């Protein structure tokens, strides 16, 4: 037994020398960019994945070192622990996706003044909900209304006529702005491109949570039964319920659509033979903004202390580059309008004035 | 020389084998295991803050481990520590958020509420076992899910935060088990007063099991229920009380975790610490001091794995795998014991 153990240890040691020899020593000059994932995995087809793809892109293009860590729980302590792990391992640039990091970043930004932090979709807050963006932190928000506008435009152009609906999660600004933008996009198509698509007040519903999957399915079923052809679901898990309903209806031959949110949800909506019920998605270009911040840091232009909004002008929002369910004409018009948004020729309001709230 | 107890020897063998298995895994993915373990242990111990967080993680494990171990001494397998812990956390959080009391009294009431909540959750499977002979494994697992959905309903309905609906409001500093002098001593670590509760419980449970008639009766029931009954021990009472105490211990774990380590309670999560408690109890041979050692060791692995990942790219799942392997070797400790016996005997035979 003893001999076996010692042989084993020896083997491990020998192998360690062989394998360990290849260890690449970190170049002290390269920027090390870390990410801590929110609840969920790195391949969640949502915030985590989007952020990580942007960081990986920066690794390819800009030669930074990257790593992500996954916290073992969802408490502030777990988030802080992983950021400290990155810091102690020499990482001086951390990207955190999602508002759940708000209180953790508030603590971190005070503790480490040589650590740059990018917080996506939130801003550092104390436990009393006081907002304070430290000098080395950047908080990033997105122009959801512009993203919703493009999705609404694409939906109306593709469907040409009929009713469309909106399912929101909680009635909070980022979700409301998706809704308002979506309606404006539909209106824009009706008045400029001769479509006849309607959004009626009873087809705009906030479920009240981001988690109730069955409720999402229920609401979507009611809307489809009322004759709605496409639903814009900006509702997290509730939206997944809506997607499930659409998938089962599409599988039995009905023509129903969902407009995805945050990231390209096309894969989420595949029901048969690679066909998907996702018409298009109202995206926040999370990866682009992470990339932009890394680039800024490398150029010595990191905008610490500020709250930024990513919109059409800095490629912060949009619809996917490829939309198999949209015709080429529709895509062309949408990308034209996106260009007009950049120049300010098309403006989208981020309030409910004149719209269904 | 005083003989090392068999249980300790076997636990150490299991830990060693687990670490070797982990090393092989690290090799298999092309990493250097020495480097990996170096950073794993550094991650848990390299400065006061990290030591504090290691102890903070261990605190919860001590209490859930004690819970499982205590029930096991009465022959009951408490899989429900997670649910009891969750209810304990819910009770403590509710009191902390809604009851206006001066801090010292409030903390005592919170801790008591957590203990009572956990005890209540443990009492149900105990009663079912005593009265209807419903197997406690099934009953405690079901109670886990009842706890899960109770929290799922209760938190958004009564404790909802301003913005987040998946977790409760944040506890004000006055009703947190974190205390400034401990936090400062450990540079902002999440170590909290739950540690003192945990240590007190180790002493109390050890005393209860080894030095009281009640403890003797519980152990008698655990060793042989029929013999205990024949000897005039109230078996049903023992079973119920054992589950109540086990539940209370897990409830305390909830207080230390949700009102100390964390500052609010999340819905939709069964705390993994409840299940880790089973591993802690197994490795600790259901002995309060063993539980302490096992909890500290597992706490160290949990605290260090993130740093190991950050430094070497070895995924944190490796340390989870090490824990799983150790449990596996502990569970099969009978085999290890026999192997050791065999070696010892052969040595004696050949003994030159």
XYZ file of C-alpha atoms in Angstrom:
709
model
C 0.000 0.000 0.000
C 2.651 2.443 1.090
C 4.781 1.559 -1.885
C 1.821 1.966 -4.185
C 1.135 5.413 -2.824
C 4.719 6.493 -3.195
C 4.872 5.167 -6.746
C 1.691 7.066 -7.518
C 3.029 10.267 -6.026
C 6.232 9.840 -7.976
C 4.273 9.314 -11.172
C 2.256 12.439 -10.571
C 5.387 14.396 -9.851
C 7.073 13.175 -13.028
C 4.028 13.927 -15.105
C 3.728 17.334 -13.483
C 7.249 18.163 -14.561
C 6.512 17.109 -18.123
C 3.188 18.863 -18.431
C 4.089 21.745 -16.189
C 7.073 22.653 -18.330
C 4.782 23.974 -20.980
C 3.176 26.517 -18.659
C 3.150 29.861 -20.352
C 4.344 32.585 -18.067
C 2.094 35.581 -18.136
C 3.504 38.559 -19.954
C 3.405 41.321 -17.368
C 2.652 43.951 -19.986
C -0.512 42.483 -21.415
C -3.755 43.625 -19.897
C -5.575 40.851 -18.102
C -9.319 41.055 -18.549
C -11.511 39.024 -16.247
C -15.207 38.413 -16.205
C -17.467 37.088 -13.490
C -20.616 35.391 -14.700
C -24.052 36.264 -13.433
C -26.465 33.515 -12.402
C -26.330 30.923 -15.145
C -23.562 29.514 -17.264
C -21.138 31.042 -19.739
C -23.149 29.558 -22.630
C -26.513 30.906 -21.509
C -27.333 32.434 -24.925
C -27.867 35.648 -23.037
C -25.914 38.174 -21.014
C -23.040 35.949 -19.920
C -22.368 34.549 -23.355
C -22.737 37.897 -25.073
C -20.267 39.540 -22.716
C -17.762 36.718 -22.986
C -17.880 36.745 -26.785
C -16.987 40.430 -26.747
C -14.085 39.770 -24.396
C -12.844 36.876 -26.523
C -13.008 39.098 -29.563
C -10.799 41.576 -27.724
C -8.386 38.751 -26.941
C -8.111 37.942 -30.644
C -7.880 41.487 -31.919
C -6.133 43.306 -29.116
C -4.044 40.575 -27.527
C -5.348 40.848 -23.983
C -5.398 37.874 -21.620
C -8.842 36.737 -20.609
C -10.515 34.521 -18.070
C -13.974 34.127 -16.649
C -14.933 32.869 -13.224
C -18.244 31.472 -12.182
C -19.374 32.310 -8.658
C -20.648 29.406 -6.585
C -23.752 31.276 -5.482
C -25.724 34.417 -6.117
C -24.948 36.362 -2.984
C -22.976 39.579 -2.875
C -20.272 37.677 -0.960
C -19.920 35.180 -3.815
C -19.612 37.931 -6.417
C -17.084 39.881 -4.349
C -15.045 36.718 -3.730
C -14.664 35.995 -7.451
C -13.695 39.572 -8.291
C -11.085 39.458 -5.512
C -9.828 36.162 -6.957
C -9.300 37.857 -10.302
C -7.633 40.852 -8.669
C -5.262 38.702 -6.638
C -4.390 36.780 -9.789
C -3.223 39.977 -11.421
C -6.331 40.967 -13.319
C -6.830 44.713 -13.340
C -9.858 44.904 -15.599
C -13.121 43.169 -14.760
C -16.375 43.046 -16.690
C -19.558 42.085 -14.839
C -22.806 41.534 -16.715
C -26.083 42.388 -15.046
C -27.572 44.560 -12.337
C -27.141 41.841 -9.720
C -23.522 42.998 -9.375
C -24.520 46.496 -8.288
C -23.810 46.172 -4.554
C -20.745 43.967 -5.076
C -19.173 46.532 -7.409
C -19.972 49.287 -4.918
C -17.789 47.497 -2.368
C -15.082 46.520 -4.840
C -14.603 49.983 -6.346
C -13.863 51.377 -2.902
C -11.471 48.619 -1.968
C -9.273 48.503 -5.088
C -8.516 51.815 -6.717
C -6.269 50.269 -9.375
C -8.941 47.911 -10.666
C -11.023 48.981 -13.655
C -14.584 47.715 -13.563
C -17.222 47.660 -16.294
C -20.752 47.040 -15.058
C -23.258 46.233 -17.787
C -26.924 47.152 -17.426
C -26.576 48.602 -13.944
C -24.654 51.041 -11.786
C -22.857 50.544 -8.465
C -25.197 50.983 -5.545
C -24.816 50.902 -1.808
C -27.122 48.660 0.180
C -29.350 51.709 0.686
C -29.700 51.920 -3.090
C -27.605 55.086 -3.356
C -25.887 55.199 -6.725
C -22.193 56.046 -6.855
C -19.949 55.374 -9.832
C -16.349 55.303 -8.605
C -13.524 56.887 -10.606
C -12.419 53.498 -11.976
C -15.848 52.158 -12.771
C -17.953 52.527 -15.881
C -21.655 51.767 -15.765
C -23.256 50.970 -19.090
C -26.877 51.183 -20.105
C -28.469 50.531 -23.472
C -30.973 52.421 -25.643
C -33.613 49.707 -25.499
C -36.147 51.944 -27.260
C -33.983 52.116 -30.380
C -33.489 48.368 -30.354
C -37.241 47.836 -29.930
C -37.870 50.296 -32.755
C -35.803 48.300 -35.239
C -37.473 45.068 -34.172
C -40.937 46.635 -34.506
C -40.038 47.972 -37.924
C -38.753 44.593 -39.099
C -41.821 42.810 -37.732
C -44.281 45.149 -39.436
C -42.432 45.051 -42.744
C -42.286 41.271 -42.758
C -45.907 40.670 -41.707
C -47.351 43.597 -43.730
C -50.709 43.410 -41.926
C -52.360 42.011 -38.810
C -51.988 42.376 -35.066
C -48.810 42.130 -33.018
C -48.355 42.092 -29.234
C -45.856 42.751 -26.458
C -45.130 40.744 -23.302
C -42.949 42.445 -20.728
C -41.428 41.146 -17.526
C -41.556 43.686 -14.756
C -42.759 47.176 -15.558
C -39.343 48.790 -15.191
C -37.648 51.303 -17.519
C -35.459 48.951 -19.578
C -38.475 46.773 -20.373
C -40.851 49.680 -20.924
C -38.414 51.282 -23.344
C -38.392 48.105 -25.429
C -42.186 48.329 -25.570
C -42.340 52.006 -26.514
C -39.677 51.611 -29.167
C -41.411 48.568 -30.614
C -44.678 50.495 -31.062
C -42.874 53.404 -32.702
C -41.162 51.009 -35.092
C -44.499 49.551 -36.120
C -45.962 53.043 -36.574
C -42.963 54.060 -38.647
C -43.488 51.122 -40.996
C -47.217 51.874 -41.269
C -46.711 55.494 -42.174
C -43.586 55.209 -44.329
C -43.800 51.776 -45.930
C -47.529 51.225 -46.378
C -47.936 48.346 -43.936
C -51.049 47.887 -41.816
C -49.915 46.334 -38.541
C -51.664 47.148 -35.276
C -50.756 47.029 -31.603
C -53.824 47.248 -29.385
C -53.789 48.010 -25.671
C -55.035 44.562 -24.636
C -52.088 42.999 -26.447
C -49.532 44.871 -24.333
C -49.055 42.970 -21.090
C -46.501 43.121 -18.304
C -46.521 39.783 -16.531
C -44.838 41.174 -13.410
C -41.863 38.837 -13.160
C -38.977 37.567 -15.224
C -39.310 34.038 -13.960
C -42.847 32.714 -14.381
C -42.469 30.472 -17.423
C -46.010 28.987 -17.332
C -47.541 32.479 -17.115
C -45.616 33.514 -20.212
C -46.971 30.515 -22.052
C -50.493 31.342 -20.885
C -50.354 34.990 -21.981
C -48.870 34.069 -25.350
C -51.621 31.487 -25.890
C -54.306 34.089 -25.149
C -52.773 36.560 -27.564
C -52.357 34.030 -30.360
C -55.974 32.965 -29.843
C -56.970 36.607 -30.301
C -55.286 36.521 -33.700
C -51.935 38.086 -32.843
C -49.320 36.992 -35.371
C -46.130 38.034 -33.622
C -45.245 38.754 -29.989
C -42.277 40.789 -28.822
C -41.315 39.108 -25.539
C -38.960 41.197 -23.387
C -39.452 39.133 -20.290
C -36.629 36.695 -19.435
C -38.118 33.397 -18.295
C -41.640 34.602 -19.065
C -40.450 35.107 -22.625
C -39.176 31.522 -22.668
C -42.745 30.450 -21.871
C -44.006 32.495 -24.814
C -41.358 30.934 -27.051
C -42.448 27.462 -25.937
C -46.063 28.236 -26.782
C -45.099 29.547 -30.204
C -42.948 26.492 -30.869
C -45.736 24.051 -30.105
C -48.185 26.034 -32.253
C -45.732 26.311 -35.132
C -45.071 22.576 -34.945
C -48.768 21.954 -35.500
C -48.843 24.240 -38.495
C -49.953 27.628 -37.173
C -48.134 30.714 -38.352
C -46.946 32.419 -35.171
C -43.815 34.421 -34.414
C -41.823 35.673 -31.475
C -39.464 38.632 -31.519
C -36.508 37.837 -29.281
C -34.747 40.134 -26.860
C -31.269 41.101 -25.580
C -29.357 38.623 -27.745
C -30.042 36.750 -30.969
C -32.553 34.192 -29.713
C -32.923 32.398 -33.044
C -31.516 29.115 -31.692
C -33.880 29.266 -28.727
C -36.865 29.164 -31.089
C -35.899 26.223 -33.294
C -38.733 23.694 -33.386
C -38.147 21.481 -36.434
C -35.623 21.030 -39.239
C -33.718 24.106 -38.149
C -36.806 26.280 -38.567
C -37.250 28.840 -35.819
C -40.204 30.898 -34.614
C -37.886 33.801 -33.844
C -38.630 36.436 -36.463
C -35.768 38.657 -35.351
C -34.334 39.853 -32.044
C -34.111 43.270 -30.428
C -30.504 43.101 -29.333
C -28.299 44.927 -26.921
C -24.759 44.582 -28.246
C -23.335 43.562 -24.891
C -20.200 42.101 -26.412
C -19.511 45.261 -28.436
C -19.637 47.417 -25.355
C -17.318 45.130 -23.396
C -14.949 45.200 -26.367
C -15.143 48.979 -26.653
C -14.261 49.428 -22.987
C -11.232 47.127 -23.273
C -10.086 49.023 -26.337
C -10.529 52.327 -24.514
C -8.461 51.062 -21.595
C -5.637 49.985 -23.921
C -5.645 53.436 -25.512
C -5.552 55.043 -22.089
C -9.031 56.467 -22.599
C -11.013 54.449 -20.090
C -13.984 56.664 -19.211
C -13.911 55.878 -15.481
C -16.553 57.445 -13.292
C -19.106 57.792 -16.043
C -22.429 56.230 -16.901
C -22.547 55.480 -20.619
C -25.463 54.685 -22.853
C -24.906 52.458 -25.838
C -27.239 53.241 -28.713
C -27.324 53.247 -32.509
C -24.499 55.769 -32.816
C -21.935 53.470 -31.178
C -23.335 50.141 -32.411
C -24.729 49.429 -28.965
C -28.061 48.083 -30.181
C -29.474 46.459 -33.276
C -30.984 43.337 -34.763
C -28.933 40.260 -35.707
C -26.806 40.481 -38.838
C -28.586 37.414 -40.171
C -32.320 36.854 -39.848
C -33.359 33.731 -41.760
C -37.025 34.582 -41.218
C -36.804 38.094 -42.676
C -36.746 38.736 -46.398
C -33.705 40.423 -47.847
C -35.765 43.516 -48.645
C -36.918 43.858 -45.074
C -33.400 43.516 -43.754
C -32.172 46.121 -46.220
C -34.808 48.649 -45.094
C -34.081 47.989 -41.413
C -30.366 48.538 -41.845
C -31.078 51.706 -43.833
C -33.192 53.017 -40.983
C -30.439 52.083 -38.536
C -28.100 54.312 -40.548
C -30.690 57.104 -40.378
C -30.826 56.645 -36.629
C -27.099 57.149 -36.450
C -27.324 60.444 -38.293
C -30.310 61.526 -36.230
C -32.655 61.561 -39.196
C -34.855 59.029 -37.410
C -35.346 59.743 -33.718
C -36.953 57.405 -31.211
C -38.513 58.709 -28.016
C -37.766 56.928 -24.744
C -41.056 57.892 -23.115
C -44.617 56.659 -23.387
C -46.097 59.916 -24.739
C -48.741 59.064 -27.322
C -48.144 55.325 -26.988
C -49.673 52.421 -25.095
C -47.776 52.681 -21.784
C 1.797 6.282 21.989
C -1.902 6.864 21.933
C -3.510 5.035 19.086
C -4.998 7.210 16.355
C -8.717 6.453 16.166
C -9.760 4.385 13.175
C -12.298 6.984 12.051
C -9.642 9.680 11.847
C -7.262 7.392 10.004
C -9.925 6.471 7.496
C -10.975 10.085 7.011
C -7.386 11.017 6.337
C -7.014 8.150 3.886
C -10.178 9.269 2.106
C -8.931 12.854 1.915
C -5.567 11.721 0.597
C -7.141 9.493 -2.030
C -9.501 12.290 -3.001
C -6.615 14.692 -3.437
C -4.718 12.145 -5.523
C -7.773 11.634 -7.709
C -8.006 15.398 -8.124
C -4.342 15.529 -9.069
C -4.876 12.881 -11.724
C -7.786 14.895 -13.102
C -5.659 18.030 -13.259
C -3.008 16.039 -15.110
C -5.605 14.729 -17.496
C -6.543 18.253 -18.549
C -2.890 19.166 -18.897
C -2.418 21.215 -15.746
C 0.207 20.957 -13.079
C -1.399 19.504 -9.942
C 1.205 20.949 -7.585
C 0.543 24.376 -8.944
C -3.174 23.694 -8.747
C -3.108 22.658 -5.090
C -0.700 25.443 -4.242
C -3.140 28.051 -5.499
C -6.152 26.190 -4.158
C -4.778 26.387 -0.629
C -3.369 29.872 -1.100
C -6.806 30.944 -2.307
C -8.265 29.891 0.982
C -5.486 31.002 3.308
C -3.129 33.591 1.870
C -4.349 36.604 3.821
C -6.687 37.486 6.666
C -9.551 38.248 4.333
C -9.316 34.847 2.704
C -8.973 33.044 6.000
C -12.062 34.895 7.155
C -14.036 33.843 4.092
C -12.881 30.253 4.464
C -14.154 30.222 8.032
C -17.358 31.944 6.947
C -18.005 29.197 4.398
C -17.115 26.557 6.975
C -19.475 28.022 9.579
C -22.539 27.032 7.601
C -21.081 23.609 6.871
C -20.343 22.995 10.549
C -23.987 23.551 11.420
C -25.503 21.548 8.560
C -22.890 18.841 9.175
C -23.823 18.706 12.846
C -27.475 18.477 11.873
C -26.931 15.450 9.650
C -24.489 13.843 12.079
C -26.805 14.268 15.051
C -29.764 12.659 13.313
C -27.506 9.877 12.131
C -26.523 9.007 15.680
C -30.190 8.175 16.235
C -30.187 6.129 13.071
C -31.954 8.778 11.008
C -30.718 9.990 7.640
C -31.526 13.699 7.462
C -31.475 14.690 3.795
C -33.585 17.695 4.717
C -30.888 19.973 6.098
C -31.205 22.161 2.986
C -34.902 22.789 3.534
C -34.522 23.243 7.289
C -31.722 25.705 6.630
C -33.841 27.582 4.109
C -36.752 27.911 6.525
C -34.363 28.952 9.278
C -32.978 31.632 6.988
C -36.476 32.751 6.050
C -37.516 33.074 9.710
C -34.361 34.985 10.633
C -34.665 37.295 7.636
C -38.340 37.960 8.312
C -37.646 38.894 11.915
C -34.631 40.958 10.889
C -36.603 42.937 8.322
C -39.946 43.351 10.027
C -39.450 43.374 13.800
C -38.148 46.628 15.280
C -36.010 45.762 18.299
C -32.685 46.990 19.652
C -29.799 45.142 17.994
C -28.709 42.729 20.759
C -32.247 41.539 21.438
C -33.093 41.472 17.747
C -30.143 39.209 16.950
C -31.107 36.799 19.704
C -34.707 36.721 18.487
C -33.543 36.193 14.890
C -31.329 33.279 15.850
C -34.061 31.734 17.981
C -36.583 32.156 15.168
C -34.217 30.410 12.780
C -33.724 27.554 15.219
C -37.443 27.178 15.815
C -38.217 27.302 12.089
C -35.668 24.606 11.349
C -36.863 22.544 14.300
C -40.434 22.758 13.046
C -39.298 21.607 9.610
C -37.384 18.725 11.166
C -40.243 17.746 13.468
C -42.584 16.820 10.617
C -40.482 13.960 9.240
C -39.731 12.963 12.837
C -43.434 12.725 13.661
C -44.215 10.888 10.451
C -41.435 8.422 11.187
C -42.483 7.881 14.802
C -46.229 7.636 14.240
C -46.575 6.117 10.793
C -43.118 4.725 10.089
C -42.788 6.932 6.983
C -39.169 6.725 5.898
C -37.384 9.923 6.904
C -35.357 10.082 3.672
C -38.517 10.470 1.629
C -40.153 12.814 4.126
C -37.140 15.117 4.474
C -36.644 15.355 0.716
C -40.265 16.357 0.315
C -39.918 18.907 3.095
C -37.011 20.396 1.129
C -39.317 21.171 -1.745
C -42.044 22.473 0.504
C -39.483 24.844 2.014
C -38.331 25.832 -1.477
C -41.837 26.792 -2.570
C -42.737 28.439 0.736
C -39.774 30.774 0.275
C -40.686 31.194 -3.375
C -44.094 32.463 -2.357
C -43.284 34.249 0.874
C -40.323 36.403 -0.156
C -41.896 38.190 -3.144
C -45.165 38.555 -1.251
C -43.886 40.011 2.015
C -40.167 40.789 1.829
C -39.797 42.036 -1.736
C -36.962 44.427 -2.491
C -37.335 47.747 -4.282
C -36.220 46.385 -7.574
C -35.332 42.723 -7.465
C -38.113 40.278 -7.091
C -35.974 37.189 -6.928
C -34.559 38.101 -3.555
C -35.661 39.788 -0.380
C -34.826 43.311 0.692
C -31.318 43.736 2.011
C -31.021 43.462 5.776
C -29.949 46.682 7.477
C -26.580 46.498 9.210
C -28.326 46.500 12.581
C -29.915 43.126 11.915
C -26.938 41.403 10.334
C -24.856 38.787 12.080
C -21.842 40.507 10.563
C -20.225 42.723 13.112
C -17.762 45.538 12.373
C -14.940 44.329 14.595
C -14.930 40.867 13.007
C -15.263 42.285 9.505
C -12.417 44.738 10.132
C -10.237 42.137 11.795
C -10.522 40.012 8.658
C -10.311 42.871 6.130
C -13.874 42.850 4.953
C -14.379 39.090 4.958
C -17.878 37.701 5.406
C -17.001 35.972 8.648
C -19.805 36.601 11.131
C -21.112 35.799 14.577
C -22.597 32.581 13.262
C -19.142 31.151 13.957
C -19.660 31.517 17.709
C -23.019 29.799 17.412
C -21.392 26.982 15.480
C -18.637 26.505 18.054
C -21.135 26.598 20.904
C -23.216 23.972 19.135
C -20.225 21.685 18.679
C -19.603 21.816 22.423
C -23.272 21.412 23.338
C -23.904 18.525 20.965
C -20.728 16.775 22.057
C -21.791 17.131 25.675
C -25.334 16.022 24.895
C -24.227 12.891 23.077
C -21.446 11.804 25.409
C -22.427 12.988 28.841
C -26.215 12.842 29.201
C -28.789 10.102 29.602
C -30.779 11.651 26.798
C -27.815 11.372 24.466
C -27.247 7.813 25.517
C -30.863 6.970 24.743
C -30.608 8.581 21.311
C -27.501 6.579 20.509
C -29.157 3.419 21.805
C -32.077 3.965 19.458
C -29.596 4.513 16.646
C -27.675 1.336 17.410
C -30.649 -0.951 17.740
C -34.179 0.311 17.821
C -35.698 -2.930 19.099
C -33.154 -3.402 21.828
C -33.688 0.186 22.923
C -37.429 -0.339 23.050
C -36.932 -3.503 25.042
C -34.694 -1.649 27.442
C -37.526 0.753 28.163
C -36.377 3.706 26.080
C -39.158 5.761 24.523
C -38.092 5.179 20.957
C -40.712 7.354 19.290
C -39.965 10.289 21.548
C -36.267 9.891 20.792
C -36.864 9.873 17.052
C -38.995 13.006 17.137
C -36.623 14.878 19.433
C -33.628 13.869 17.364
C -35.198 15.271 14.213
C -36.274 18.440 16.035
C -32.737 19.055 17.239
C -31.254 18.207 13.844
C -33.723 20.627 12.230
C -32.861 23.309 14.763
C -29.156 22.956 13.970
C -29.820 23.282 10.248
C -32.044 26.273 10.995
C -29.098 27.923 12.739
C -27.062 27.282 9.607
C -29.734 29.257 7.777
C -29.370 32.172 10.168
C -25.601 32.237 9.789
C -25.796 31.979 6.004
C -28.708 34.240 5.084
C -28.296 36.917 7.742
C -24.515 36.745 8.075
C -22.727 35.541 4.967
C -25.453 36.901 2.721
C -27.586 39.921 3.528
C -30.780 38.693 1.950
C -32.523 35.503 0.913
C -32.933 34.385 -2.699
C -35.885 32.503 -4.062
C -35.551 29.474 -6.289
C -32.370 28.167 -4.654
C -32.074 25.164 -2.341
C -28.867 25.908 -0.430
C -26.153 23.498 -1.522
C -24.671 23.716 1.974
C -27.543 21.565 3.188
C -26.422 18.703 1.004
C -22.752 19.335 1.650
C -23.659 18.790 5.289
C -24.145 15.109 4.483
C -20.603 14.932 3.165
C -19.273 16.801 6.182
C -21.040 14.412 8.546
C -19.776 11.375 6.631
C -16.176 12.518 6.570
C -16.420 13.637 10.184
C -17.677 10.174 11.166
C -20.782 11.764 12.750
C -18.623 13.081 15.538
C -18.920 16.796 16.473
C -15.157 17.346 16.414
C -14.881 15.378 13.190
C -17.580 17.603 11.740
C -15.554 20.667 12.682
C -12.481 19.338 10.896
C -14.378 18.191 7.838
C -16.269 21.484 7.573
C -13.049 23.492 7.749
C -11.492 21.309 5.068
C -14.464 21.553 2.700
C -14.756 25.264 3.432
C -11.127 25.633 2.405
C -11.722 23.794 -0.862
C -14.746 25.971 -1.625
C -12.948 29.181 -0.716
C -9.821 28.388 -2.709
C -11.209 26.974 -5.913
C -11.965 30.336 -7.504
C -8.400 31.540 -7.004
C -7.046 28.277 -8.397
C -9.199 28.841 -11.448
C -8.059 32.455 -11.784
C -4.371 31.553 -11.523
C -4.158 28.340 -13.493
C -7.291 27.901 -15.542
C -8.095 24.675 -13.716
C -11.878 24.718 -13.620
C -13.425 25.091 -10.144
C -15.400 21.927 -10.797
C -12.174 20.021 -10.083
C -12.402 20.910 -6.425
C -16.054 19.866 -6.411
C -14.905 16.596 -7.926
C -12.301 16.215 -5.191
C -15.030 16.649 -2.603
C -17.189 14.101 -4.390
C -14.303 11.642 -4.575
C -13.562 12.063 -0.886
C -17.203 11.341 -0.107
C -16.987 8.298 -2.283
C -13.912 7.030 -0.482
C -15.486 7.821 2.883
C -18.640 5.970 1.993
C -16.566 2.966 1.034
C -14.372 3.405 4.098
C -15.192 -0.112 5.144
C -13.186 -1.309 2.176
C -10.341 1.040 2.996
C -10.420 -0.226 6.565
C -10.105 -3.785 5.354
C -7.277 -2.867 3.038
C -5.455 -1.194 5.921
C -6.049 -4.212 8.123
C -4.690 -6.472 5.429
C -1.558 -4.397 5.037
C -0.991 -4.256 8.773
C -1.442 -7.988 9.143
C 0.868 -8.784 6.282
C 3.507 -6.551 7.751
C 3.208 -8.343 11.055
C 3.476 -11.680 9.388
C 6.529 -10.691 7.410
C 7.684 -8.449 10.270
C 11.423 -8.284 10.069
